[in-house]
Amino acid sequence: MNCDCVNRGPPAAGSVGRCRLPAVTLVVAAALILTACDGRGDAGRQGSVIKFSGSALGAEGTLVARQIDRFNGLHPDIQVELQRTPDDATQRHQLYVQWLNARVGNPDILMLDAIWTPEFAAAGWILPLRPFAPAPADFFRATIEANTWAGELYALPWFADVGLLYRRIDLVPTEPRSLSELATAARGAMARPGGPRYGIVWQGARYEGLITTFIEYLGAFGGRILDENGQVAINRPEAVRAVTFMRDQLYGSRIAPLEVLTWHEEEARFAFQNGNAVFMRNWPYAYEPMSDTAESRVAGKYAVSPMPGAPGGRSTAALGGAQLAINAYSESPRAAYRLIAYLTAPEQMIERAQAVGQYPTRPALYDDPRLAAVRSIPLEQAKRAIENATPRPVTPIYTEMSEILQIELHRALVRQAEPQAALDAAAKRIDALIDRTGMRKLTQGTTR
Amino acid sequence: MRSEARLGWLLVAPAVGVIALIAIFPLGWTVWESLHMHELRMPWLGKPFVGLDNYAEIAGDPRFWAALGHTAFFTVTSITLELVIGLFLALAMNRVFRGRGFVRAAILVPWAIPTVVAALLWRFMFESEGGIANAVLVDAKILSEPIVWFIETGTAWVPVILADVWKTTPFVALLLLAGLQNIDLSLYEAAAVDGANGWWQLRHITIPLLKPAILVTLIFRTLDGFRVFDLIYVLTGGGPGTSTEPVALYTFNALLQNLRFGYGSALSVVIFAITFGLAMLYVKGLGVRLGGEER
């Protein structure tokens, strides 16, 4: 019944229904015009109107609104509007990519995740900042490295997120200086009467969080995902040692529960907060809520330090956080840069740290007494961790590369594959990805 | 007569136009897109016409073939269970007993729950070592100690299949019940007079006469099963590794996560071709009459 219409329909619509067509076209056209008006009606502009986009939820949203108001007051020639975009990074990314493919100049300022800058830069969607004379030397080295593509700086780091090792100071008073010290301390504390069930908890589900966990072990053993020439280095002996060490935590020394292979940040935090773990790998966000005695059994009993290193490598922390960049299709890039400079200025960063506890990206601020007063930031350790931070591979194809690695790593950790075999498979697939996307040519062509 | 035919065409034209707009146009567009390399994230690659390259890549992609295998496994296993359990439920509901209307309505509750919510429920039950599933199985001495369900392929399938069976069996049962109610009761009376027992009646009267209803159920469920997405997305995310990943999840990943429009479109076309082929197979090969001439 229905199939008949489908099969015979289209030719009929063309030949017989012709007289109907103009009416339909009219309706569609009217609808299009209406939508168009909705989008960009307010063309009356005095000075520059720029749109700032970013996650604007809760306290963070209030803070951004306040800072933008202040900026508007200071710069009568620029009018900044806040355009709300999804808080969820993946959704925001998808939205940005759609807009930029359509060459939309709004929002003028994009809030980028730590791993997007090279992608957007290589696509020509954001402007190099050199013409605006930024001062990259004032920021942490790793945060600038993450925002540099083909020798050009494309975004300024707004706030930093960094992988930290949380530890129960009542069980392990001093911070472990190496991974083997960490394992010994974890076993020791678990063996004590009434000791926690787990030695260490981390993010091991198959998602981006697994890569941030892995990168810290990888760096600890001296390995890298891509080497300095952009060659795939993920199946070299150091990486195999790192994966083997992680596997040993699960199946050998059994300091990490198998459940971590399904865990994200919050599951790990709950385990640690309930007093079930000696160590936890997590982001700075966990610091504040766990100090709440009503919810946490470990309030006042924990401290953070950078993840320790191992022989052949060094202490490494994964780097996250947000960056601000200028939309390449923006009509007022100068005004946009002035807002970025304002938001990433010391005053605003300190205000941000005070209001929402996010880490400044300027090392000099860690000596500022106003920051020392922010209880939720362990200054010395935070600074040390960011100084030890490594950006994830700075490449436009990071997301797909990460997906390959997530799958193969997870396969190795759940023992579907041996570490060497899994990493070889990952290397092979990443190589194919680099070829398919023309990355080799692109890197050679643009790095001069 | 001619003018009448013309009027007829005119009257169906809007409907045909809508179908063309919402079904044929997107399909054609997807096919066209699948012949290009179109990486939304990599504008420097342009959007060159690559002919059947994307299809060649699919053919040589072990992850696709594995995903196809997982989809087939999921479809066959869950549908078999749903048909068997659904038939029992339908037979039970077909009997006359007090509160039958209530039971018929109550049985539909799982079906009414949105898949994502149902998937989350099942995930909570199986997720942690202290979850209900582990507690029940350890108490019943089926397991000696709690296990982590989602890190081994074999155990990761258990909640997936269970959740689908739990959610969809009521639907199957209802379709079969409709079929059961079409069977003339006098056949059973005659059989009983001839001394046929219940099992014989089931095999020689109920099941043959239920064949059209079973086939309709099979079509619905196979096509649904083949496009399974939300359940697995929430429950296992396709893991561990990619060992429970169905084709729809793989396509979603290529198309919407990695924004590979060309390759993702080619995958969508392949799924479309497979489901369409399956539907055809059922309709032609198994002799289901959708038009209603039979009867």
XYZ file of C-alpha atoms in Angstrom:
743
model
C 0.000 0.000 0.000
C 2.457 2.607 1.142
C 5.171 1.242 -1.072
C 3.128 2.013 -4.161
C 3.146 5.741 -3.520
C 6.863 5.709 -2.869
C 7.637 3.857 -6.065
C 5.427 5.747 -8.423
C 5.375 9.056 -6.671
C 8.278 11.199 -7.801
C 7.719 11.241 -11.602
C 4.082 12.119 -11.017
C 4.983 14.977 -8.746
C 7.131 16.438 -11.490
C 4.726 16.074 -14.403
C 1.237 16.453 -13.025
C 1.652 18.432 -9.848
C 3.295 21.323 -11.599
C 0.490 23.779 -10.999
C 0.828 23.128 -7.266
C 4.477 23.924 -7.219
C 4.411 27.746 -7.022
C 2.169 27.681 -3.968
C 4.464 25.259 -2.198
C 7.512 27.270 -3.159
C 5.884 30.390 -1.788
C 5.206 28.794 1.539
C 8.732 27.423 1.801
C 10.190 30.765 0.791
C 8.090 32.584 3.355
C 9.239 30.182 6.036
C 12.852 30.708 5.034
C 12.516 34.470 5.150
C 10.919 34.313 8.561
C 13.755 32.179 9.921
C 16.323 34.455 8.344
C 14.800 37.531 9.986
C 14.899 35.762 13.291
C 18.625 35.126 12.998
C 20.212 38.432 12.136
C 17.611 41.103 12.396
C 19.396 43.662 14.540
C 21.710 45.244 12.020
C 21.751 48.696 13.599
C 25.222 48.886 15.085
C 27.231 51.623 16.706
C 30.790 50.642 17.518
C 31.379 46.895 17.549
C 28.941 44.355 18.827
C 30.700 41.109 19.631
C 29.358 37.872 20.912
C 31.091 35.798 23.513
C 30.227 32.137 23.782
C 30.972 29.604 26.415
C 29.452 27.493 29.086
C 27.496 29.853 31.296
C 26.040 27.705 34.023
C 25.674 28.498 37.683
C 28.404 30.398 39.491
C 30.590 30.336 36.399
C 27.843 31.937 34.335
C 27.308 34.680 36.910
C 31.017 35.352 36.979
C 31.334 35.623 33.197
C 28.311 37.909 33.038
C 29.814 40.136 35.726
C 33.178 40.364 33.999
C 31.562 41.122 30.654
C 29.454 43.873 32.229
C 32.576 45.415 33.651
C 34.295 45.192 30.277
C 31.325 46.864 28.596
C 31.542 49.680 31.131
C 35.239 50.166 30.475
C 34.889 50.074 26.678
C 31.970 52.170 25.485
C 32.930 51.524 21.853
C 32.452 47.771 22.216
C 29.254 46.023 23.148
C 29.702 42.418 24.279
C 26.818 40.020 24.387
C 26.870 36.638 26.035
C 25.724 33.846 23.768
C 24.949 30.741 25.723
C 26.312 27.491 24.310
C 26.012 24.004 25.769
C 28.088 23.250 28.821
C 28.831 19.776 27.516
C 32.080 19.978 25.569
C 31.115 17.476 22.881
C 27.892 19.319 22.122
C 29.632 22.668 22.048
C 32.222 21.242 19.677
C 29.580 19.915 17.331
C 27.776 23.241 17.320
C 30.943 25.227 16.648
C 31.933 22.919 13.795
C 28.534 23.317 12.168
C 28.598 27.106 12.489
C 32.138 27.407 11.238
C 31.483 25.148 8.277
C 28.725 27.575 7.392
C 31.217 30.463 7.879
C 29.108 32.137 10.519
C 30.862 35.061 12.200
C 28.938 34.644 15.459
C 30.003 34.050 18.161
C 33.126 36.134 17.715
C 34.890 34.481 20.608
C 35.002 30.735 20.957
C 35.659 28.858 24.159
C 37.783 25.881 23.186
C 38.664 22.704 25.020
C 42.346 21.983 25.519
C 42.444 19.615 22.545
C 40.531 21.604 19.923
C 42.881 24.461 19.127
C 45.000 22.668 16.486
C 41.886 21.275 14.832
C 40.244 24.695 14.548
C 43.528 26.340 13.557
C 44.281 23.864 10.778
C 40.729 24.274 9.522
C 41.232 28.027 9.300
C 38.358 28.648 11.689
C 40.273 30.729 14.230
C 42.739 33.588 13.781
C 46.424 33.487 14.663
C 46.975 35.872 17.556
C 50.362 37.225 16.525
C 48.951 40.451 14.950
C 47.475 41.330 18.327
C 50.820 40.950 20.108
C 49.954 38.642 22.995
C 52.558 37.814 25.645
C 52.778 33.997 25.689
C 55.755 34.025 28.053
C 53.415 35.046 30.887
C 51.557 31.737 30.713
C 52.521 28.199 31.681
C 54.627 26.605 28.944
C 52.318 23.611 28.464
C 49.196 25.777 28.123
C 50.853 27.762 25.340
C 52.164 24.613 23.654
C 48.631 23.224 23.550
C 47.421 26.327 21.720
C 50.200 26.508 19.174
C 49.804 25.042 15.735
C 52.439 25.237 12.993
C 54.454 27.724 15.022
C 51.563 30.150 15.535
C 49.656 30.854 18.726
C 45.907 30.601 18.114
C 44.276 30.902 21.516
C 45.000 32.176 25.006
C 44.601 29.799 27.943
C 41.765 30.949 30.161
C 41.999 28.510 33.017
C 43.889 25.276 33.516
C 42.786 21.823 34.490
C 45.434 19.374 35.482
C 45.590 15.731 36.526
C 46.354 15.367 40.233
C 47.122 12.503 42.552
C 44.867 12.665 45.597
C 46.120 10.811 48.630
C 44.857 10.026 52.115
C 47.318 11.804 54.393
C 46.178 9.803 57.418
C 47.359 6.634 55.649
C 50.217 7.920 53.504
C 51.677 11.049 55.111
C 54.325 11.844 52.495
C 53.774 12.133 48.782
C 55.148 9.183 46.765
C 58.247 10.100 44.757
C 57.903 7.312 42.194
C 55.264 4.976 40.815
C 56.770 2.034 42.671
C 56.624 4.005 45.930
C 52.975 4.718 45.143
C 52.228 1.031 44.615
C 54.021 0.033 47.822
C 52.253 2.707 49.841
C 48.890 1.655 48.406
C 49.443 -2.002 49.273
C 50.664 -1.086 52.733
C 47.626 1.053 53.500
C 45.203 -1.550 52.114
C 46.748 -4.211 54.338
C 46.231 -2.199 57.521
C 43.297 -3.345 59.647
C 40.272 -1.395 58.471
C 42.276 -0.010 55.558
C 40.508 1.018 52.350
C 39.455 -1.671 49.870
C 41.192 -0.011 46.957
C 44.748 1.180 46.607
C 44.202 3.547 43.723
C 41.238 4.562 41.599
C 41.292 6.316 38.232
C 39.257 6.871 35.081
C 39.435 3.694 33.030
C 36.194 3.571 31.033
C 36.582 3.773 27.282
C 36.418 7.571 26.869
C 38.671 10.580 26.750
C 39.314 10.323 30.490
C 41.176 7.055 29.935
C 43.632 8.882 27.693
C 44.269 11.561 30.315
C 44.942 8.837 32.895
C 47.145 6.945 30.464
C 49.175 9.956 29.383
C 50.387 10.397 32.950
C 51.655 6.821 33.176
C 53.061 7.103 29.679
C 55.028 10.228 30.582
C 56.118 8.641 33.839
C 57.834 5.901 31.845
C 59.226 8.354 29.285
C 56.873 7.476 26.429
C 54.884 9.656 24.046
C 51.999 9.199 21.646
C 53.670 11.128 18.822
C 57.367 11.952 18.853
C 58.810 15.387 18.099
C 58.773 14.617 14.347
C 55.113 13.721 14.407
C 55.891 10.006 14.065
C 53.707 7.523 15.919
C 55.578 6.444 19.044
C 52.805 4.674 20.856
C 54.094 1.118 20.342
C 57.616 1.801 21.619
C 58.925 -0.060 24.701
C 58.229 2.839 27.116
C 54.539 2.825 26.201
C 54.366 -0.944 26.562
C 55.890 -0.584 30.026
C 53.272 2.015 30.941
C 50.358 -0.189 29.854
C 51.925 -3.189 31.557
C 52.193 -1.166 34.775
C 48.526 -0.182 34.579
C 47.559 -3.788 33.945
C 49.623 -4.908 36.883
C 47.617 -2.556 39.123
C 44.493 -4.423 38.008
C 45.571 -8.041 37.836
C 48.974 -8.309 39.539
C 49.314 -6.181 42.649
C 45.557 -5.647 42.458
C 45.721 -2.190 43.981
C 43.191 -0.892 41.459
C 39.744 -2.533 41.325
C 38.620 -3.957 37.968
C 35.654 -1.627 38.230
C 37.821 1.353 37.294
C 37.608 0.038 33.741
C 34.012 1.293 33.741
C 34.621 4.436 35.788
C 34.567 8.125 34.921
C 35.611 11.007 37.206
C 32.608 10.879 39.499
C 32.707 7.152 40.293
C 36.337 7.531 41.277
C 35.511 10.529 43.451
C 32.685 8.687 45.222
C 34.979 5.776 46.023
C 37.649 8.094 47.397
C 35.187 10.325 49.199
C 33.626 7.329 50.945
C 37.005 6.370 52.280
C 37.394 3.352 50.001
C 40.634 4.327 48.277
C 44.134 5.287 49.333
C 44.950 7.201 46.150
C 42.880 8.721 43.375
C 43.791 10.239 40.033
C 41.386 13.072 39.325
C 41.004 16.724 38.301
C 41.074 19.752 40.614
C 37.275 19.943 40.706
C 37.131 17.089 43.220
C 39.100 19.040 45.827
C 36.329 21.346 47.006
C 33.310 18.974 47.309
C 35.322 16.383 49.232
C 36.053 18.898 51.981
C 32.344 19.014 52.838
C 32.013 17.007 56.045
C 28.325 16.373 55.463
C 29.038 14.366 52.342
C 32.615 13.300 52.606
C 34.240 10.872 54.989
C 37.682 12.071 54.085
C 37.308 15.793 54.758
C 40.592 17.150 56.066
C 42.291 13.819 55.434
C 43.540 14.266 51.894
C 46.111 16.185 49.926
C 47.156 16.401 46.304
C 50.457 16.120 44.521
C 51.558 15.628 40.930
C 51.488 12.042 39.629
C 54.968 10.618 40.293
C 57.352 9.384 37.597
C 59.132 6.091 37.036
C 62.650 5.164 35.915
C 63.258 6.427 32.392
C 60.602 9.119 32.514
C 59.349 11.979 34.618
C 56.369 13.092 36.630
C 53.633 13.990 34.145
C 50.199 15.517 34.440
C 47.531 15.610 31.762
C 46.481 19.101 30.837
C 42.921 20.263 30.368
C 41.135 23.559 30.694
C 39.650 26.189 28.457
C 41.077 28.554 25.868
C 39.686 31.602 24.144
C 40.083 32.082 20.406
C 38.784 34.463 17.746
C 36.372 33.229 15.125
C 38.081 33.659 11.730
C 34.793 34.927 10.258
C 34.320 37.545 12.971
C 33.664 41.071 11.739
C 35.409 42.654 14.712
C 38.495 40.601 15.520
C 40.236 43.533 17.219
C 37.394 44.081 19.648
C 37.242 40.325 20.200
C 40.901 40.218 21.093
C 40.492 43.038 23.570
C 37.865 41.035 25.390
C 40.078 37.932 25.374
C 42.969 39.971 26.751
C 40.671 41.348 29.432
C 39.312 37.953 30.474
C 42.781 36.389 30.629
C 44.279 39.336 32.540
C 45.573 38.645 36.085
C 42.702 40.440 37.826
C 40.004 38.426 36.106
C 41.896 35.166 36.612
C 42.160 35.801 40.334
C 38.496 36.662 40.503
C 37.750 33.398 38.688
C 39.891 31.399 41.077
C 38.098 33.022 44.014
C 34.620 32.526 42.595
C 34.787 29.051 41.070
C 38.180 27.672 42.089
C 39.590 27.353 38.588
C 43.356 27.437 38.260
C 44.975 30.510 36.688
C 47.196 29.897 33.671
C 49.741 32.524 34.713
C 52.499 31.145 36.982
C 53.183 34.577 38.470
C 49.741 34.596 40.096
C 50.635 31.622 42.266
C 52.705 34.024 44.374
C 49.784 36.413 44.769
C 48.495 36.555 48.368
C 44.909 36.839 47.115
C 45.232 33.416 45.520
C 46.738 31.952 48.662
C 43.502 32.888 50.406
C 41.500 30.618 48.084
C 41.109 27.531 50.206
C 40.141 25.189 47.374
C 43.451 25.591 45.567
C 46.524 23.892 47.006
C 48.848 26.470 45.460
C 52.272 24.888 45.587
C 51.118 21.446 44.381
C 48.859 22.903 41.714
C 51.664 25.000 40.299
C 54.058 22.061 40.336
C 51.505 19.867 38.549
C 50.854 22.412 35.804
C 54.585 22.892 35.337
C 54.839 19.119 34.846
C 51.844 19.038 32.552
C 51.992 17.709 29.027
C 49.394 18.639 26.487
C 47.809 15.727 24.718
C 49.198 15.404 21.156
C 48.864 18.813 19.537
C 47.374 17.783 16.213
C 44.207 18.597 14.287
C 43.299 14.929 14.158
C 43.540 14.460 17.910
C 39.945 13.362 18.465
C 40.092 10.464 16.044
C 43.552 9.532 17.211
C 42.287 9.474 20.759
C 39.352 7.274 19.793
C 41.679 4.680 18.297
C 43.838 4.766 21.382
C 40.859 4.549 23.741
C 39.702 1.365 22.045
C 43.067 -0.353 21.868
C 44.049 0.668 25.394
C 40.772 -0.546 26.767
C 41.271 -3.827 24.939
C 44.681 -4.180 26.566
C 43.377 -3.280 30.023
C 40.429 -5.685 29.916
C 42.887 -8.328 28.661
C 41.324 -8.772 25.255
C 44.794 -8.125 23.868
C 48.379 -8.053 25.119
C 49.860 -4.561 25.632
C 52.334 -4.837 22.757
C 49.741 -6.214 20.338
C 47.167 -3.579 21.287
C 49.653 -0.734 20.948
C 50.900 -2.097 17.612
C 47.326 -2.150 16.376
C 46.834 1.420 17.617
C 50.040 2.564 15.908
C 48.999 0.975 12.642
C 45.572 2.580 12.713
C 46.921 5.994 13.717
C 49.421 5.782 10.856
C 46.582 5.032 8.455
C 44.640 7.970 9.909
C 47.588 10.311 9.378
C 47.818 9.182 5.760
C 44.124 9.410 5.100
C 43.818 12.935 6.442
C 46.863 14.258 4.605
C 48.429 15.202 7.941
C 51.972 14.394 6.832
C 51.765 16.819 3.929
C 49.975 19.409 6.046
C 52.612 19.382 8.806
C 55.434 19.616 6.272
C 53.693 22.338 4.346
C 52.938 24.624 7.249
C 55.800 24.262 9.701
C 58.253 25.853 7.253
C -12.164 9.687 -17.238
C -8.855 11.412 -17.963
C -9.812 14.426 -15.955
C -10.770 12.171 -13.115
C -7.337 10.549 -13.200
C -5.775 13.973 -13.284
C -7.793 15.058 -10.273
C -6.682 11.916 -8.512
C -3.052 12.749 -9.131
C -3.606 16.299 -8.024
C -5.118 15.130 -4.790
C -2.243 12.816 -3.945
C 0.380 15.290 -5.088
C 0.828 16.948 -1.678
C 1.289 13.589 0.008
C 3.709 12.473 -2.672
C 5.541 15.775 -2.335
C 5.879 15.348 1.398
C 7.181 11.815 0.996
C 9.656 12.992 -1.607
C 10.764 15.799 0.666
C 11.160 13.825 3.860
C 12.076 10.370 2.597
C 13.460 10.359 -0.914
C 15.354 13.614 -0.904
C 17.377 12.882 2.263
C 18.072 9.376 1.051
C 19.325 10.646 -2.301
C 21.372 13.279 -0.552
C 22.957 10.654 1.706
C 23.843 8.504 -1.277
C 25.368 11.513 -3.027
C 27.284 12.470 0.112
C 28.587 8.911 0.417
C 30.389 9.287 -2.899
C 32.497 12.141 -1.548
C 35.263 12.534 0.939
C 33.723 15.053 3.274
C 35.425 15.494 6.613
C 33.702 18.355 8.368
C 36.650 18.764 10.705
C 39.215 18.892 7.947
C 38.214 21.524 5.451
C 41.718 21.481 3.963
C 40.831 18.168 2.337
C 38.050 19.826 0.374
C 35.080 17.744 -0.682
C 36.348 15.709 -3.616
C 34.225 13.145 -5.424
C 35.764 9.787 -4.608
C 33.360 7.369 -6.276
C 33.063 4.182 -4.293
C 36.146 4.737 -2.137
C 34.109 5.047 1.038
C 32.420 1.736 0.303
C 35.808 0.161 -0.354
C 36.972 1.467 3.007
C 33.930 -0.090 4.676
C 34.582 -3.423 2.982
C 38.139 -3.414 4.317
C 37.283 -2.169 7.789
C 37.428 -4.933 10.398
C 35.558 -2.757 12.896
C 32.594 -2.581 10.522
C 32.488 -6.341 10.003
C 32.805 -6.929 13.720
C 29.970 -4.448 14.319
C 27.844 -6.264 11.751
C 28.520 -9.509 13.585
C 27.539 -7.957 16.922
C 24.349 -6.587 15.412
C 23.412 -9.967 13.972
C 24.188 -11.689 17.260
C 22.132 -9.169 19.210
C 19.214 -9.366 16.779
C 19.030 -13.150 16.613
C 19.486 -13.747 20.337
C 17.090 -11.122 21.570
C 14.387 -11.865 19.007
C 14.485 -15.591 19.666
C 14.006 -14.986 23.379
C 11.336 -12.366 22.801
C 9.338 -14.633 20.488
C 9.418 -17.601 22.835
C 8.591 -15.607 25.967
C 6.153 -13.390 24.076
C 4.256 -16.428 22.811
C 3.846 -17.761 26.328
C 2.657 -14.384 27.564
C 0.242 -14.066 24.664
C -1.175 -17.520 25.282
C -1.618 -16.678 28.949
C -3.265 -13.349 28.209
C -5.571 -14.980 25.677
C -7.194 -17.039 28.396
C -10.263 -15.769 30.136
C -9.479 -14.866 33.734
C -10.347 -12.172 36.200
C -8.372 -8.974 35.817
C -7.355 -9.813 32.263
C -7.704 -6.213 31.121
C -5.486 -5.056 33.958
C -2.819 -7.645 33.179
C -2.847 -6.721 29.513
C -2.296 -3.098 30.364
C 0.261 -3.778 33.092
C 2.363 -5.930 30.835
C 2.937 -2.966 28.557
C 4.683 -0.899 31.226
C 8.235 -1.870 30.214
C 7.390 -1.065 26.606
C 6.160 2.364 27.611
C 9.404 3.296 29.358
C 11.750 5.240 27.067
C 14.653 3.062 25.967
C 17.283 5.364 27.402
C 15.639 5.284 30.814
C 15.264 1.519 30.677
C 18.900 1.196 29.690
C 19.952 3.354 32.615
C 17.881 1.215 34.996
C 19.620 -1.904 33.793
C 22.950 -0.215 33.955
C 22.456 0.670 37.600
C 21.561 -2.920 38.360
C 24.670 -4.309 36.723
C 27.165 -1.510 37.020
C 28.843 -1.792 40.357
C 30.133 -4.750 42.258
C 27.509 -4.001 44.871
C 24.693 -3.786 42.309
C 21.469 -5.751 42.542
C 22.485 -8.247 39.871
C 25.615 -9.251 41.737
C 23.849 -9.321 45.102
C 21.068 -11.592 43.834
C 23.386 -13.959 41.986
C 25.832 -14.235 44.891
C 22.960 -14.848 47.338
C 21.608 -17.561 45.072
C 25.108 -19.070 44.966
C 25.190 -18.785 41.172
C 28.255 -16.568 41.463
C 30.939 -17.196 44.047
C 31.904 -13.514 44.137
C 30.656 -10.297 42.505
C 31.889 -9.744 38.970
C 32.378 -6.624 36.859
C 29.912 -7.226 34.057
C 31.019 -4.611 31.589
C 34.656 -5.555 31.182
C 34.208 -8.907 29.495
C 32.452 -9.423 26.205
C 30.434 -12.424 27.325
C 29.114 -10.813 30.478
C 28.642 -7.384 28.900
C 26.071 -8.888 26.523
C 23.958 -10.195 29.411
C 22.447 -6.880 30.563
C 22.098 -5.741 26.949
C 20.074 -8.763 25.898
C 18.120 -8.858 29.153
C 17.188 -5.202 28.883
C 16.000 -5.623 25.304
C 14.021 -8.758 26.114
C 12.485 -7.115 29.172
C 11.500 -4.051 27.239
C 10.315 -5.519 23.964
C 8.696 -8.819 24.914
C 5.427 -7.049 25.860
C 5.242 -5.562 22.398
C 5.840 -8.960 20.823
C 3.285 -10.523 23.130
C 0.698 -7.952 22.158
C 1.236 -8.486 18.440
C 0.960 -12.233 18.923
C -2.117 -11.799 21.101
C -3.791 -9.922 18.262
C -2.967 -12.861 16.012
C -4.295 -15.348 18.542
C -7.594 -13.576 18.754
C -8.111 -14.050 15.046
C -8.013 -17.806 15.366
C -11.423 -19.407 15.189
C -12.157 -21.090 18.521
C -14.232 -23.803 16.843
C -10.970 -25.272 15.490
C -9.900 -26.007 19.044
C -13.291 -27.411 19.890
C -13.100 -29.719 16.886
C -9.575 -30.749 17.818
C -10.618 -31.427 21.381
C -13.487 -33.577 20.138
C -10.980 -35.514 18.056
C -8.919 -36.068 21.205
C -5.996 -33.725 20.459
C -4.080 -32.621 23.541
C -2.877 -29.090 24.270
C 0.610 -29.566 22.815
C -0.834 -30.961 19.589
C -3.270 -28.068 19.372
C -0.416 -25.595 19.849
C 1.725 -27.200 17.161
C -0.947 -27.864 14.557
C -3.461 -25.110 15.080
C -2.049 -22.165 16.999
C 1.407 -21.843 15.471
C 0.439 -22.358 11.805
C -2.423 -19.898 12.093
C -0.226 -17.502 13.993
C 2.329 -17.467 11.190
C 1.281 -14.109 9.724
C 1.419 -12.458 13.141
C 4.797 -14.057 13.853
C 6.163 -12.834 10.539
C 4.956 -9.296 11.088
C 6.593 -9.399 14.519
C 9.772 -10.709 12.961
C 9.875 -7.880 10.445
C 9.352 -5.229 13.082
C 11.821 -6.727 15.488
C 14.533 -7.580 12.969
C 14.518 -4.091 11.560
C 14.546 -2.614 15.059
C 17.231 -4.996 16.185
C 19.377 -4.131 13.248
C 19.235 -0.483 14.055
C 19.785 -0.935 17.789
C 21.528 2.111 19.159
C 20.341 3.793 22.343
C 20.269 0.674 24.481
C 23.884 -0.252 23.780
C 25.016 3.363 23.738
C 23.870 3.756 27.315
C 24.634 0.286 28.651
C 28.085 -0.562 27.329
C 28.965 2.253 24.946
C 30.002 -0.577 22.623
C 32.688 -1.774 25.037
C 34.752 -3.411 26.336
C 36.984 -2.310 23.486
C 34.454 -2.385 20.669
C 33.218 -5.875 21.356
C 29.522 -5.048 21.738
C 29.400 -2.225 19.192
C 26.525 -2.480 16.694
C 26.607 -0.915 13.218
C 24.311 1.943 14.189
C 26.647 2.984 16.997
C 29.626 2.743 14.685
C 27.832 4.894 12.142
C 26.856 7.447 14.777
C 30.459 7.557 15.790
C 31.770 8.131 12.278
C 29.058 10.593 11.348
C 28.423 12.628 14.476
C 31.454 12.144 16.704
C 34.155 12.216 14.067
C 32.045 14.272 11.636
C 33.135 12.135 8.688
C 30.128 12.906 6.551
C 31.213 10.969 3.475
C 32.203 7.775 5.219
C 29.346 8.008 7.702
C 26.856 8.459 4.876
C 28.265 5.415 3.141
C 27.757 3.465 6.361
C 24.178 4.721 6.591
C 23.538 3.640 3.024
C 24.917 0.195 3.801
C 22.651 -0.146 6.850
C 19.723 1.043 4.769
C 20.527 -1.506 2.059
C 20.791 -4.301 4.604
C 17.539 -3.505 6.397
C 15.761 -2.935 3.105
C 17.099 -6.257 1.830
C 15.924 -7.997 4.984
C 12.471 -6.484 4.678
C 12.285 -7.589 1.045
C 13.411 -11.050 2.009
C 10.626 -11.334 4.544
C 8.016 -9.893 2.256
C 8.914 -11.918 -0.818
C 10.671 -15.005 0.507
C 8.372 -15.745 3.386
C 5.225 -14.795 1.587
C 3.908 -12.198 3.984
C 1.086 -10.310 2.394
C 1.080 -6.754 3.570
C -1.669 -5.755 1.202
C -4.330 -7.964 2.670
C -5.365 -9.977 -0.428
C -4.817 -13.145 1.511
C -7.385 -14.203 4.043
